[in-house]
Amino acid sequence: MFDEPLELRESLSGDEAKKVLEAVLFAAGHAVTYKKLAEVMNMAEEDVRTLVSEYQQEYDASIPRGIQLLTLGNACQLVTKEEYAGYIRTALGIKDGGNLAKSALETLAIIAYNQPVTKTYVDQVRGADSAYAVNSLLDRGLIECQGRLDVPGKPRLYGTTATFLRSFGLNSIEELPPLELSAGENL
């Protein structure tokens, strides 16, 4: 049934499209872009977005589940619900990774609200060296290099990742809560 090239298949629709969506997201284990889903399912990207939205509502309204369909800007993913994290860690023998240090949280907030930014910018805002915090955030996949600034030395520009959005339960960076700064403060 699926031996023919993608471009020769007819578009999927209805229940079959939802089954394919669920199968691909389950098998991927990570966020899959709407563009990739559209390509695989031979559908328009906007139709895939609509399908995901409809499926997400049905998924949440159906039988109680330990997983959920999460939308992340230009991608979506099947993830476990947070309230079952302890059971998952125990079953899979995963040790708690620990929380982020205060310096890493400060660095992450500066990057999230001002991205893309250089490490020098983060250092200036924090008033301290942020090399360890930036490396820690890179290791955890919460930030990534998103290019280089076109100035001498070409410093790296950092921004948040889909992992950041997932970790904080956000669909997009626009969902960050507004900043409340004291008079004279600047971020």
PDB file of C-alpha atoms in Angstrom:
ATOM      1  CA  MET A   1       0.000   0.000   0.000  1.00  0.00           C
ATOM      2  CA  PHE A   2       2.830   2.458   0.764  1.00  0.00           C
ATOM      3  CA  ASP A   3       5.406   1.227  -1.738  1.00  0.00           C
ATOM      4  CA  GLU A   4       4.576   3.964  -4.234  1.00  0.00           C
ATOM      5  CA  PRO A   5       6.520   7.252  -4.160  1.00  0.00           C
ATOM      6  CA  LEU A   6       5.074  10.025  -2.004  1.00  0.00           C
ATOM      7  CA  GLU A   7       4.311  12.263  -4.988  1.00  0.00           C
ATOM      8  CA  LEU A   8       2.063   9.579  -6.531  1.00  0.00           C
ATOM      9  CA  ARG A   9      -0.128   9.046  -3.474  1.00  0.00           C
ATOM     10  CA  GLU A  10      -3.443  10.763  -3.064  1.00  0.00           C
ATOM     11  CA  SER A  11      -3.900  13.095  -0.122  1.00  0.00           C
ATOM     12  CA  LEU A  12      -5.008  11.500   3.100  1.00  0.00           C
ATOM     13  CA  SER A  13      -8.204  12.626   4.706  1.00  0.00           C
ATOM     14  CA  GLY A  14     -10.403  12.038   7.717  1.00  0.00           C
ATOM     15  CA  ASP A  15      -9.621   9.210  10.097  1.00  0.00           C
ATOM     16  CA  GLU A  16      -6.759   7.854   7.982  1.00  0.00           C
ATOM     17  CA  ALA A  17      -4.941  11.214   8.157  1.00  0.00           C
ATOM     18  CA  LYS A  18      -5.343  11.275  11.947  1.00  0.00           C
ATOM     19  CA  LYS A  19      -3.998   7.734  12.216  1.00  0.00           C
ATOM     20  CA  VAL A  20      -0.968   8.629  10.106  1.00  0.00           C
ATOM     21  CA  LEU A  21      -0.427  11.796  12.165  1.00  0.00           C
ATOM     22  CA  GLU A  22      -0.507   9.833  15.419  1.00  0.00           C
ATOM     23  CA  ALA A  23       1.762   7.075  14.067  1.00  0.00           C
ATOM     24  CA  VAL A  24       4.386   9.524  12.773  1.00  0.00           C
ATOM     25  CA  LEU A  25       4.422  11.610  15.962  1.00  0.00           C
ATOM     26  CA  PHE A  26       4.599   8.523  18.178  1.00  0.00           C
ATOM     27  CA  ALA A  27       7.423   6.978  16.167  1.00  0.00           C
ATOM     28  CA  ALA A  28       9.390  10.243  15.919  1.00  0.00           C
ATOM     29  CA  GLY A  29       9.733  10.812  19.649  1.00  0.00           C
ATOM     30  CA  HIS A  30      10.499  14.475  18.967  1.00  0.00           C
ATOM     31  CA  ALA A  31       8.736  17.476  17.470  1.00  0.00           C
ATOM     32  CA  VAL A  32       7.886  17.138  13.768  1.00  0.00           C
ATOM     33  CA  THR A  33       7.358  20.250  11.662  1.00  0.00           C
ATOM     34  CA  TYR A  34       4.070  20.890   9.909  1.00  0.00           C
ATOM     35  CA  LYS A  35       6.058  21.192   6.699  1.00  0.00           C
ATOM     36  CA  LYS A  36       7.432  17.651   7.102  1.00  0.00           C
ATOM     37  CA  LEU A  37       4.001  16.265   8.009  1.00  0.00           C
ATOM     38  CA  ALA A  38       2.494  17.977   4.954  1.00  0.00           C
ATOM     39  CA  GLU A  39       5.167  16.405   2.761  1.00  0.00           C
ATOM     40  CA  VAL A  40       4.673  12.924   4.221  1.00  0.00           C
ATOM     41  CA  MET A  41       0.886  13.086   4.133  1.00  0.00           C
ATOM     42  CA  ASN A  42       0.730  14.783   0.716  1.00  0.00           C
ATOM     43  CA  MET A  43      -1.351  17.628   2.153  1.00  0.00           C
ATOM     44  CA  ALA A  44      -1.090  21.394   2.253  1.00  0.00           C
ATOM     45  CA  GLU A  45       0.717  22.662   5.349  1.00  0.00           C
ATOM     46  CA  GLU A  46      -2.338  24.700   6.387  1.00  0.00           C
ATOM     47  CA  ASP A  47      -4.494  21.553   6.139  1.00  0.00           C
ATOM     48  CA  VAL A  48      -2.042  19.731   8.406  1.00  0.00           C
ATOM     49  CA  ARG A  49      -2.241  22.582  10.949  1.00  0.00           C
ATOM     50  CA  THR A  50      -6.034  22.309  10.896  1.00  0.00           C
ATOM     51  CA  LEU A  51      -5.839  18.519  11.230  1.00  0.00           C
ATOM     52  CA  VAL A  52      -3.477  18.807  14.208  1.00  0.00           C
ATOM     53  CA  SER A  53      -5.750  21.364  15.879  1.00  0.00           C
ATOM     54  CA  GLU A  54      -8.836  19.177  15.394  1.00  0.00           C
ATOM     55  CA  TYR A  55      -6.985  16.051  16.508  1.00  0.00           C
ATOM     56  CA  GLN A  56      -5.639  17.834  19.578  1.00  0.00           C
ATOM     57  CA  GLN A  57      -9.191  18.735  20.651  1.00  0.00           C
ATOM     58  CA  GLU A  58     -10.438  15.194  20.038  1.00  0.00           C
ATOM     59  CA  TYR A  59      -7.407  13.710  21.764  1.00  0.00           C
ATOM     60  CA  ASP A  60      -7.939  15.814  24.883  1.00  0.00           C
ATOM     61  CA  ALA A  61     -11.694  15.152  24.935  1.00  0.00           C
ATOM     62  CA  SER A  62     -11.505  11.376  24.472  1.00  0.00           C
ATOM     63  CA  ILE A  63     -10.601   8.767  27.056  1.00  0.00           C
ATOM     64  CA  PRO A  64      -8.213   9.840  29.837  1.00  0.00           C
ATOM     65  CA  ARG A  65      -4.633   9.531  28.609  1.00  0.00           C
ATOM     66  CA  GLY A  66      -1.125   9.763  29.973  1.00  0.00           C
ATOM     67  CA  ILE A  67       0.070  11.513  26.828  1.00  0.00           C
ATOM     68  CA  GLN A  68      -0.921  14.698  25.063  1.00  0.00           C
ATOM     69  CA  LEU A  69      -0.534  16.310  21.651  1.00  0.00           C
ATOM     70  CA  LEU A  70       1.590  19.416  22.094  1.00  0.00           C
ATOM     71  CA  THR A  71       1.893  22.170  19.464  1.00  0.00           C
ATOM     72  CA  LEU A  72       5.160  24.088  19.326  1.00  0.00           C
ATOM     73  CA  GLY A  73       5.091  26.992  16.876  1.00  0.00           C
ATOM     74  CA  ASN A  74       5.830  25.303  13.530  1.00  0.00           C
ATOM     75  CA  ALA A  75       5.832  21.751  14.875  1.00  0.00           C
ATOM     76  CA  CYS A  76       3.919  19.322  17.072  1.00  0.00           C
ATOM     77  CA  GLN A  77       4.767  16.340  19.254  1.00  0.00           C
ATOM     78  CA  LEU A  78       3.203  13.592  21.331  1.00  0.00           C
ATOM     79  CA  VAL A  79       4.511  13.944  24.895  1.00  0.00           C
ATOM     80  CA  THR A  80       3.797  12.407  28.261  1.00  0.00           C
ATOM     81  CA  LYS A  81       1.818  14.443  30.740  1.00  0.00           C
ATOM     82  CA  GLU A  82       3.934  16.043  33.429  1.00  0.00           C
ATOM     83  CA  GLU A  83       2.017  14.485  36.315  1.00  0.00           C
ATOM     84  CA  TYR A  84       3.339  11.049  35.286  1.00  0.00           C
ATOM     85  CA  ALA A  85       7.027  12.041  35.214  1.00  0.00           C
ATOM     86  CA  GLY A  86       7.793  10.276  38.506  1.00  0.00           C
ATOM     87  CA  TYR A  87       6.337   7.000  37.274  1.00  0.00           C
ATOM     88  CA  ILE A  88       8.284   7.271  34.014  1.00  0.00           C
ATOM     89  CA  ARG A  89      11.572   8.032  35.797  1.00  0.00           C
ATOM     90  CA  THR A  90      11.058   5.053  38.109  1.00  0.00           C
ATOM     91  CA  ALA A  91      10.054   2.655  35.317  1.00  0.00           C
ATOM     92  CA  LEU A  92      12.963   3.663  33.083  1.00  0.00           C
ATOM     93  CA  GLY A  93      15.536   4.115  35.845  1.00  0.00           C
ATOM     94  CA  ILE A  94      16.049   7.796  35.055  1.00  0.00           C
ATOM     95  CA  LYS A  95      17.599   9.944  37.749  1.00  0.00           C
ATOM     96  CA  ASP A  96      16.276  13.441  38.272  1.00  0.00           C
ATOM     97  CA  GLY A  97      18.329  15.826  36.156  1.00  0.00           C
ATOM     98  CA  GLY A  98      18.114  18.582  38.740  1.00  0.00           C
ATOM     99  CA  ASN A  99      16.956  22.126  38.369  1.00  0.00           C
ATOM    100  CA  LEU A 100      18.713  24.950  36.605  1.00  0.00           C
ATOM    101  CA  ALA A 101      21.046  27.097  38.670  1.00  0.00           C
ATOM    102  CA  LYS A 102      20.007  30.696  39.295  1.00  0.00           C
ATOM    103  CA  SER A 103      22.665  31.927  36.851  1.00  0.00           C
ATOM    104  CA  ALA A 104      21.320  29.594  34.134  1.00  0.00           C
ATOM    105  CA  LEU A 105      17.732  30.746  34.740  1.00  0.00           C
ATOM    106  CA  GLU A 106      18.802  34.391  34.526  1.00  0.00           C
ATOM    107  CA  THR A 107      20.706  33.686  31.332  1.00  0.00           C
ATOM    108  CA  LEU A 108      17.784  31.759  29.855  1.00  0.00           C
ATOM    109  CA  ALA A 109      15.352  34.589  30.647  1.00  0.00           C
ATOM    110  CA  ILE A 110      17.624  37.180  29.032  1.00  0.00           C
ATOM    111  CA  ILE A 111      17.980  35.055  25.905  1.00  0.00           C
ATOM    112  CA  ALA A 112      14.268  34.171  25.730  1.00  0.00           C
ATOM    113  CA  TYR A 113      13.069  37.774  25.973  1.00  0.00           C
ATOM    114  CA  ASN A 114      15.745  39.355  23.753  1.00  0.00           C
ATOM    115  CA  GLN A 115      16.705  36.676  21.236  1.00  0.00           C
ATOM    116  CA  PRO A 116      18.810  36.422  19.271  1.00  0.00           C
ATOM    117  CA  VAL A 117      21.554  37.765  21.553  1.00  0.00           C
ATOM    118  CA  THR A 118      25.278  37.384  22.028  1.00  0.00           C
ATOM    119  CA  LYS A 119      26.948  36.061  25.170  1.00  0.00           C
ATOM    120  CA  THR A 120      28.481  39.519  25.609  1.00  0.00           C
ATOM    121  CA  TYR A 121      24.995  41.030  25.752  1.00  0.00           C
ATOM    122  CA  VAL A 122      23.942  38.457  28.371  1.00  0.00           C
ATOM    123  CA  ASP A 123      27.114  39.187  30.380  1.00  0.00           C
ATOM    124  CA  GLN A 124      26.371  42.931  30.306  1.00  0.00           C
ATOM    125  CA  VAL A 125      22.775  42.509  31.438  1.00  0.00           C
ATOM    126  CA  ARG A 126      23.715  40.069  34.221  1.00  0.00           C
ATOM    127  CA  GLY A 127      26.844  41.943  35.225  1.00  0.00           C
ATOM    128  CA  ALA A 128      28.730  38.641  35.374  1.00  0.00           C
ATOM    129  CA  ASP A 129      30.373  36.085  33.101  1.00  0.00           C
ATOM    130  CA  SER A 130      27.755  33.733  31.640  1.00  0.00           C
ATOM    131  CA  ALA A 131      29.992  31.191  29.902  1.00  0.00           C
ATOM    132  CA  TYR A 132      29.115  28.326  32.266  1.00  0.00           C
ATOM    133  CA  ALA A 133      25.378  29.119  32.150  1.00  0.00           C
ATOM    134  CA  VAL A 134      25.355  29.367  28.337  1.00  0.00           C
ATOM    135  CA  ASN A 135      27.200  26.044  28.013  1.00  0.00           C
ATOM    136  CA  SER A 136      24.815  24.407  30.495  1.00  0.00           C
ATOM    137  CA  LEU A 137      21.794  25.656  28.530  1.00  0.00           C
ATOM    138  CA  LEU A 138      23.353  24.478  25.249  1.00  0.00           C
ATOM    139  CA  ASP A 139      24.003  21.027  26.770  1.00  0.00           C
ATOM    140  CA  ARG A 140      20.378  20.763  27.887  1.00  0.00           C
ATOM    141  CA  GLY A 141      19.150  21.827  24.448  1.00  0.00           C
ATOM    142  CA  LEU A 142      17.273  24.844  25.821  1.00  0.00           C
ATOM    143  CA  ILE A 143      19.199  27.304  23.640  1.00  0.00           C
ATOM    144  CA  GLU A 144      21.061  27.034  20.359  1.00  0.00           C
ATOM    145  CA  CYS A 145      23.329  29.098  18.158  1.00  0.00           C
ATOM    146  CA  GLN A 146      21.124  30.809  15.585  1.00  0.00           C
ATOM    147  CA  GLY A 147      23.865  32.394  13.522  1.00  0.00           C
ATOM    148  CA  ARG A 148      26.550  34.992  13.973  1.00  0.00           C
ATOM    149  CA  LEU A 149      26.470  38.755  14.376  1.00  0.00           C
ATOM    150  CA  ASP A 150      28.018  40.579  11.417  1.00  0.00           C
ATOM    151  CA  VAL A 151      30.650  42.517  13.387  1.00  0.00           C
ATOM    152  CA  PRO A 152      34.370  41.899  13.951  1.00  0.00           C
ATOM    153  CA  GLY A 153      34.877  38.593  15.726  1.00  0.00           C
ATOM    154  CA  LYS A 154      31.483  37.357  14.471  1.00  0.00           C
ATOM    155  CA  PRO A 155      30.066  36.441  17.920  1.00  0.00           C
ATOM    156  CA  ARG A 156      27.418  33.728  18.098  1.00  0.00           C
ATOM    157  CA  LEU A 157      23.766  34.687  18.412  1.00  0.00           C
ATOM    158  CA  TYR A 158      21.744  32.554  20.829  1.00  0.00           C
ATOM    159  CA  GLY A 159      18.032  31.846  20.906  1.00  0.00           C
ATOM    160  CA  THR A 160      15.686  29.350  22.505  1.00  0.00           C
ATOM    161  CA  THR A 161      14.742  25.948  21.060  1.00  0.00           C
ATOM    162  CA  ALA A 162      11.663  23.750  20.742  1.00  0.00           C
ATOM    163  CA  THR A 163      12.966  21.937  23.841  1.00  0.00           C
ATOM    164  CA  PHE A 164      12.703  25.242  25.718  1.00  0.00           C
ATOM    165  CA  LEU A 165       9.099  25.670  24.559  1.00  0.00           C
ATOM    166  CA  ARG A 166       8.239  22.081  25.562  1.00  0.00           C
ATOM    167  CA  SER A 167       9.955  22.408  28.932  1.00  0.00           C
ATOM    168  CA  PHE A 168       7.995  25.525  29.805  1.00  0.00           C
ATOM    169  CA  GLY A 169       4.691  24.413  28.246  1.00  0.00           C
ATOM    170  CA  LEU A 170       4.673  27.092  25.548  1.00  0.00           C
ATOM    171  CA  ASN A 171       3.477  26.856  21.957  1.00  0.00           C
ATOM    172  CA  SER A 172       5.580  29.816  20.857  1.00  0.00           C
ATOM    173  CA  ILE A 173       7.883  32.448  22.306  1.00  0.00           C
ATOM    174  CA  GLU A 174       5.026  34.969  22.081  1.00  0.00           C
ATOM    175  CA  GLU A 175       3.365  33.150  24.996  1.00  0.00           C
ATOM    176  CA  LEU A 176       6.066  34.256  27.439  1.00  0.00           C
ATOM    177  CA  PRO A 177       4.529  36.328  30.228  1.00  0.00           C
ATOM    178  CA  PRO A 178       5.083  40.074  29.871  1.00  0.00           C
ATOM    179  CA  LEU A 179       8.063  41.553  31.658  1.00  0.00           C
ATOM    180  CA  GLU A 180       7.405  43.801  34.598  1.00  0.00           C
ATOM    181  CA  LEU A 181      10.407  46.033  35.079  1.00  0.00           C
ATOM    182  CA  SER A 182      11.025  48.543  37.836  1.00  0.00           C
ATOM    183  CA  ALA A 183      11.553  52.165  36.852  1.00  0.00           C
ATOM    184  CA  GLY A 184      14.969  52.589  35.295  1.00  0.00           C
ATOM    185  CA  GLU A 185      15.508  48.859  34.672  1.00  0.00           C
ATOM    186  CA  ASN A 186      16.267  47.700  31.177  1.00  0.00           C
ATOM    187  CA  LEU A 187      16.441  44.112  29.908  1.00  0.00           C
TER     188      LEU A 187
END
